[in-house]
C-alpha cells in the first residue's frame, strides 16, 4: 500500500527527532493556538498521534476530532494518546478514500502532502478543500525547498528522505511538490507563516475565504 508507514510506526518519532531534533514538533505546536474552542477538526495523516495530546493541553474539552491515518500501526499508537474530554473518531483509511457529508472548522495537514506525486496532490487538496467550511482554518506544515532559494544540503536531504521512504513505506512522491499555488487558486488567506530548521520547514495558517 502506498504511503503506509506501518513498517516504521514504532520508531518513526524517534527517527524524526534524530534528524530534525524538535523542529517538526515545534512547527506543529506553534500553530495549535489557531484552533477555535468547540470546533470540529479533521487531522489527515496524523501519524503516531502525539499531536492529540498537544491539542488537549490547549483545549481539554469541546473539540470534535476526526483522525484519519492509513497506517493501522500508527492508528493503534494514536488511540493510546490522552485526549482528555475531546471526542475523537479514529478512521483507518487513506485520505483519498475517506467519504463524508460532514464539514469541518479546522483542517490539519502536517508533513502530509510531501507523500504525494504532483497529480495526486491536487486531487487530495481538492477533496480536503471541500470538507472545510467557509472561514475555516487550515493548519499546513511541510518541508520547503525551491531551486531559487534552497540550499544544497536541503536538496540532498530531500533526496535521501525520498529514497529511504520509497523503500520502507512505498512513498509515491519522488520530489517535493509546491502546494501554495493551490491555496491561492482557491482564495485562501495566509494568516501567518513561519520557518524552522534553517528554512527547511515551513508552516502556514490559512483561512478559507470562499
mmCIF file of C-alpha atoms in Angstrom:
data_model
loop_
_atom_site.group_PDB
_atom_site.id
_atom_site.type_symbol
_atom_site.label_atom_id
_atom_site.label_comp_id
_atom_site.label_asym_id
_atom_site.label_seq_id
_atom_site.Cartn_x
_atom_site.Cartn_y
_atom_site.Cartn_z
ATOM 1 C CA UNK A 1 0.000 0.000 0.000
ATOM 2 C CA UNK A 2 1.355 3.420 -0.993
ATOM 3 C CA UNK A 3 2.377 5.956 1.665
ATOM 4 C CA UNK A 4 1.948 3.470 4.520
ATOM 5 C CA UNK A 5 4.304 3.754 7.477
ATOM 6 C CA UNK A 6 3.407 0.508 9.252
ATOM 7 C CA UNK A 7 6.947 -0.822 8.999
ATOM 8 C CA UNK A 8 8.446 2.080 10.977
ATOM 9 C CA UNK A 9 5.498 3.135 13.134
ATOM 10 C CA UNK A 10 7.183 2.125 16.377
ATOM 11 C CA UNK A 11 10.231 4.309 15.886
ATOM 12 C CA UNK A 12 9.003 6.965 13.448
ATOM 13 C CA UNK A 13 9.021 9.745 16.059
ATOM 14 C CA UNK A 14 12.497 8.795 17.278
ATOM 15 C CA UNK A 15 13.789 8.788 13.703
ATOM 16 C CA UNK A 16 12.244 12.184 13.057
ATOM 17 C CA UNK A 17 13.818 13.705 16.144
ATOM 18 C CA UNK A 18 17.218 12.220 15.323
ATOM 19 C CA UNK A 19 17.234 14.126 12.037
ATOM 20 C CA UNK A 20 15.216 17.253 12.807
ATOM 21 C CA UNK A 21 15.525 17.386 16.597
ATOM 22 C CA UNK A 22 12.260 19.010 17.746
ATOM 23 C CA UNK A 23 11.792 21.278 14.722
ATOM 24 C CA UNK A 24 8.883 19.276 13.286
ATOM 25 C CA UNK A 25 7.231 19.124 16.704
ATOM 26 C CA UNK A 26 7.645 22.847 17.422
ATOM 27 C CA UNK A 27 6.419 23.780 13.951
ATOM 28 C CA UNK A 28 3.136 21.971 14.565
ATOM 29 C CA UNK A 29 2.659 23.004 18.190
ATOM 30 C CA UNK A 30 3.121 26.685 17.350
ATOM 31 C CA UNK A 31 0.058 26.529 15.067
ATOM 32 C CA UNK A 32 -2.366 24.992 17.554
ATOM 33 C CA UNK A 33 -3.375 28.297 19.147
ATOM 34 C CA UNK A 34 -5.345 28.973 15.941
ATOM 35 C CA UNK A 35 -7.842 26.187 16.694
ATOM 36 C CA UNK A 36 -11.066 27.799 17.953
ATOM 37 C CA UNK A 37 -12.796 26.432 21.055
ATOM 38 C CA UNK A 38 -15.627 23.961 20.456
ATOM 39 C CA UNK A 39 -14.651 23.410 16.844
ATOM 40 C CA UNK A 40 -14.708 20.404 14.542
ATOM 41 C CA UNK A 41 -11.248 19.295 13.456
ATOM 42 C CA UNK A 42 -10.006 16.894 10.778
ATOM 43 C CA UNK A 43 -6.437 15.611 11.043
ATOM 44 C CA UNK A 44 -5.172 13.975 7.857
ATOM 45 C CA UNK A 45 -2.265 11.581 8.230
ATOM 46 C CA UNK A 46 -1.767 12.170 11.934
ATOM 47 C CA UNK A 47 0.990 9.621 12.441
ATOM 48 C CA UNK A 48 1.551 8.388 15.983
ATOM 49 C CA UNK A 49 -0.956 10.830 17.439
ATOM 50 C CA UNK A 50 1.255 12.888 19.729
ATOM 51 C CA UNK A 51 -0.426 15.990 18.314
ATOM 52 C CA UNK A 52 -3.677 14.933 20.031
ATOM 53 C CA UNK A 53 -2.058 15.344 23.432
ATOM 54 C CA UNK A 54 -0.719 18.776 22.492
ATOM 55 C CA UNK A 55 -4.155 19.845 21.286
ATOM 56 C CA UNK A 56 -5.664 18.603 24.570
ATOM 57 C CA UNK A 57 -3.279 20.825 26.535
ATOM 58 C CA UNK A 58 -4.867 23.855 24.851
ATOM 59 C CA UNK A 59 -8.408 22.514 24.529
ATOM 60 C CA UNK A 60 -9.011 19.825 27.163
ATOM 61 C CA UNK A 61 -12.635 19.590 26.076
ATOM 62 C CA UNK A 62 -15.101 20.805 23.473
ATOM 63 C CA UNK A 63 -13.409 19.593 20.299
ATOM 64 C CA UNK A 64 -14.821 17.012 17.902
ATOM 65 C CA UNK A 65 -11.871 15.473 16.060
ATOM 66 C CA UNK A 66 -11.785 13.122 13.076
ATOM 67 C CA UNK A 67 -8.394 11.427 12.918
ATOM 68 C CA UNK A 68 -7.531 9.755 9.607
ATOM 69 C CA UNK A 69 -4.459 7.557 9.234
ATOM 70 C CA UNK A 70 -3.577 4.992 6.556
ATOM 71 C CA UNK A 71 -1.192 3.039 8.819
ATOM 72 C CA UNK A 72 -3.004 0.663 11.173
ATOM 73 C CA UNK A 73 0.010 0.567 13.491
ATOM 74 C CA UNK A 74 0.183 4.347 13.635
ATOM 75 C CA UNK A 75 -3.528 4.373 14.395
ATOM 76 C CA UNK A 76 -3.083 1.884 17.244
ATOM 77 C CA UNK A 77 -0.472 4.167 18.791
ATOM 78 C CA UNK A 78 -2.735 7.188 18.342
ATOM 79 C CA UNK A 79 -5.611 5.512 20.170
ATOM 80 C CA UNK A 80 -3.456 5.302 23.301
ATOM 81 C CA UNK A 81 -2.996 9.066 23.497
ATOM 82 C CA UNK A 82 -4.530 11.186 26.246
ATOM 83 C CA UNK A 83 -7.199 13.303 24.546
ATOM 84 C CA UNK A 84 -8.891 14.388 27.807
ATOM 85 C CA UNK A 85 -12.571 15.209 27.189
ATOM 86 C CA UNK A 86 -12.355 15.810 23.463
ATOM 87 C CA UNK A 87 -14.336 13.470 21.206
ATOM 88 C CA UNK A 88 -12.008 11.706 18.762
ATOM 89 C CA UNK A 89 -13.100 9.375 15.958
ATOM 90 C CA UNK A 90 -10.245 7.273 14.607
ATOM 91 C CA UNK A 91 -10.524 6.196 10.983
ATOM 92 C CA UNK A 92 -8.216 3.724 9.259
ATOM 93 C CA UNK A 93 -8.169 4.993 5.699
ATOM 94 C CA UNK A 94 -6.196 6.752 3.031
ATOM 95 C CA UNK A 95 -7.360 10.360 2.890
ATOM 96 C CA UNK A 96 -8.395 9.995 -0.747
ATOM 97 C CA UNK A 97 -10.712 7.107 0.193
ATOM 98 C CA UNK A 98 -12.416 8.961 3.038
ATOM 99 C CA UNK A 99 -16.034 9.883 2.338
ATOM 100 C CA UNK A 100 -18.298 12.057 4.469
ATOM 101 C CA UNK A 101 -21.063 14.653 4.235
ATOM 102 C CA UNK A 102 -19.658 16.387 7.299
ATOM 103 C CA UNK A 103 -17.715 19.656 7.122
ATOM 104 C CA UNK A 104 -15.041 20.984 9.448
ATOM 105 C CA UNK A 105 -13.919 24.207 11.107
ATOM 106 C CA UNK A 106 -10.253 23.193 11.066
ATOM 107 C CA UNK A 107 -8.048 21.003 8.861
ATOM 108 C CA UNK A 108 -4.578 19.862 9.947
ATOM 109 C CA UNK A 109 -2.124 18.519 7.361
ATOM 110 C CA UNK A 110 1.361 18.247 8.832
ATOM 111 C CA UNK A 111 4.062 16.724 6.633
ATOM 112 C CA UNK A 112 1.275 15.145 4.632
ATOM 113 C CA UNK A 113 1.380 16.467 1.074
ATOM 114 C CA UNK A 114 5.068 15.580 0.680
ATOM 115 C CA UNK A 115 3.948 11.944 0.267
ATOM 116 C CA UNK A 116 2.085 12.537 -2.990
ATOM 117 C CA UNK A 117 3.018 12.966 -6.628
ATOM 118 C CA UNK A 118 2.076 16.242 -8.335
ATOM 119 C CA UNK A 119 -1.126 14.889 -9.899
ATOM 120 C CA UNK A 120 -2.193 13.205 -6.692
ATOM 121 C CA UNK A 121 -1.522 16.283 -4.556
ATOM 122 C CA UNK A 122 -4.169 18.287 -6.402
ATOM 123 C CA UNK A 123 -6.758 15.521 -6.067
ATOM 124 C CA UNK A 124 -6.235 15.237 -2.315
ATOM 125 C CA UNK A 125 -6.117 19.015 -1.884
ATOM 126 C CA UNK A 126 -9.469 19.443 -3.658
ATOM 127 C CA UNK A 127 -11.025 16.740 -1.514
ATOM 128 C CA UNK A 128 -9.862 18.424 1.679
ATOM 129 C CA UNK A 129 -10.894 21.848 0.433
ATOM 130 C CA UNK A 130 -14.472 20.624 0.030
ATOM 131 C CA UNK A 131 -14.512 19.445 3.643
ATOM 132 C CA UNK A 132 -13.527 22.817 5.110
ATOM 133 C CA UNK A 133 -16.222 25.333 5.990
ATOM 134 C CA UNK A 134 -16.117 28.913 4.724
ATOM 135 C CA UNK A 135 -13.894 30.969 7.044
ATOM 136 C CA UNK A 136 -12.414 27.681 8.270
ATOM 137 C CA UNK A 137 -8.768 27.369 9.310
ATOM 138 C CA UNK A 138 -6.228 25.114 7.603
ATOM 139 C CA UNK A 139 -3.036 24.396 9.543
ATOM 140 C CA UNK A 140 -0.372 23.486 6.996
ATOM 141 C CA UNK A 141 3.157 22.316 7.796
ATOM 142 C CA UNK A 142 5.661 20.692 5.474
ATOM 143 C CA UNK A 143 9.173 20.700 4.127
ATOM 144 C CA UNK A 144 10.074 23.667 1.970
ATOM 145 C CA UNK A 145 12.580 23.880 -0.862
ATOM 146 C CA UNK A 146 12.879 25.876 -4.067
ATOM 147 C CA UNK A 147 15.665 25.798 -6.626
ATOM 148 C CA UNK A 148 15.891 29.576 -6.461
ATOM 149 C CA UNK A 149 16.370 29.952 -2.715
ATOM 150 C CA UNK A 150 17.053 26.430 -1.458
ATOM 151 C CA UNK A 151 20.415 25.232 -0.209
ATOM 152 C CA UNK A 152 22.271 22.174 -1.478
ATOM 153 C CA UNK A 153 22.083 20.366 1.878
ATOM 154 C CA UNK A 154 18.291 20.717 1.751
ATOM 155 C CA UNK A 155 18.171 19.155 -1.706
ATOM 156 C CA UNK A 156 20.462 16.317 -0.636
ATOM 157 C CA UNK A 157 18.419 15.653 2.486
ATOM 158 C CA UNK A 158 15.199 15.574 0.443
ATOM 159 C CA UNK A 159 16.689 13.067 -1.985
ATOM 160 C CA UNK A 160 17.862 10.881 0.883
ATOM 161 C CA UNK A 161 14.457 11.031 2.552
ATOM 162 C CA UNK A 162 12.563 10.128 -0.599
ATOM 163 C CA UNK A 163 14.913 7.252 -1.369
ATOM 164 C CA UNK A 164 14.572 5.896 2.170
ATOM 165 C CA UNK A 165 10.805 6.212 2.397
ATOM 166 C CA UNK A 166 10.222 4.861 -1.096
ATOM 167 C CA UNK A 167 11.902 1.637 0.035
ATOM 168 C CA UNK A 168 10.482 1.485 3.557
ATOM 169 C CA UNK A 169 6.985 2.907 3.150
ATOM 170 C CA UNK A 170 6.315 2.900 -0.613
ATOM 171 C CA UNK A 171 6.005 6.677 -0.665
ATOM 172 C CA UNK A 172 4.840 7.572 -4.170
ATOM 173 C CA UNK A 173 6.445 11.023 -4.387
ATOM 174 C CA UNK A 174 9.903 11.401 -5.876
ATOM 175 C CA UNK A 175 10.242 15.107 -5.212
ATOM 176 C CA UNK A 176 8.642 17.830 -3.126
ATOM 177 C CA UNK A 177 5.569 19.423 -4.713
ATOM 178 C CA UNK A 178 4.782 23.074 -4.069
ATOM 179 C CA UNK A 179 1.182 23.480 -2.877
ATOM 180 C CA UNK A 180 0.984 27.227 -2.309
ATOM 181 C CA UNK A 181 -0.500 27.887 -5.759
ATOM 182 C CA UNK A 182 -3.405 25.553 -4.921
ATOM 183 C CA UNK A 183 -4.302 27.659 -1.893
ATOM 184 C CA UNK A 184 -4.042 30.863 -3.930
ATOM 185 C CA UNK A 185 -6.316 29.485 -6.653
ATOM 186 C CA UNK A 186 -8.974 28.688 -4.038
ATOM 187 C CA UNK A 187 -8.712 32.155 -2.479
ATOM 188 C CA UNK A 188 -7.199 31.158 0.846
ATOM 189 C CA UNK A 189 -5.814 33.929 3.001
ATOM 190 C CA UNK A 190 -2.423 33.334 4.595
ATOM 191 C CA UNK A 191 -2.783 34.500 8.200
ATOM 192 C CA UNK A 192 0.670 33.556 9.453
ATOM 193 C CA UNK A 193 3.827 31.983 8.044
ATOM 194 C CA UNK A 194 6.838 30.658 9.927
ATOM 195 C CA UNK A 195 10.062 28.814 9.123
ATOM 196 C CA UNK A 196 12.015 26.218 11.091
ATOM 197 C CA UNK A 197 15.178 24.160 10.716
ATOM 198 C CA UNK A 198 17.057 26.852 8.788
ATOM 199 C CA UNK A 199 14.125 27.397 6.441
ATOM 200 C CA UNK A 200 13.676 23.726 5.503
ATOM 201 C CA UNK A 201 10.314 23.521 7.282
ATOM 202 C CA UNK A 202 7.509 25.986 6.586
ATOM 203 C CA UNK A 203 4.175 26.419 8.313
ATOM 204 C CA UNK A 204 1.216 28.469 7.134
ATOM 205 C CA UNK A 205 -2.080 29.170 8.875
ATOM 206 C CA UNK A 206 -4.652 29.610 6.113
ATOM 207 C CA UNK A 207 -8.231 30.837 6.226
ATOM 208 C CA UNK A 208 -10.741 29.775 3.598
ATOM 209 C CA UNK A 209 -12.373 32.878 2.160
ATOM 210 C CA UNK A 210 -14.815 31.409 -0.381
#
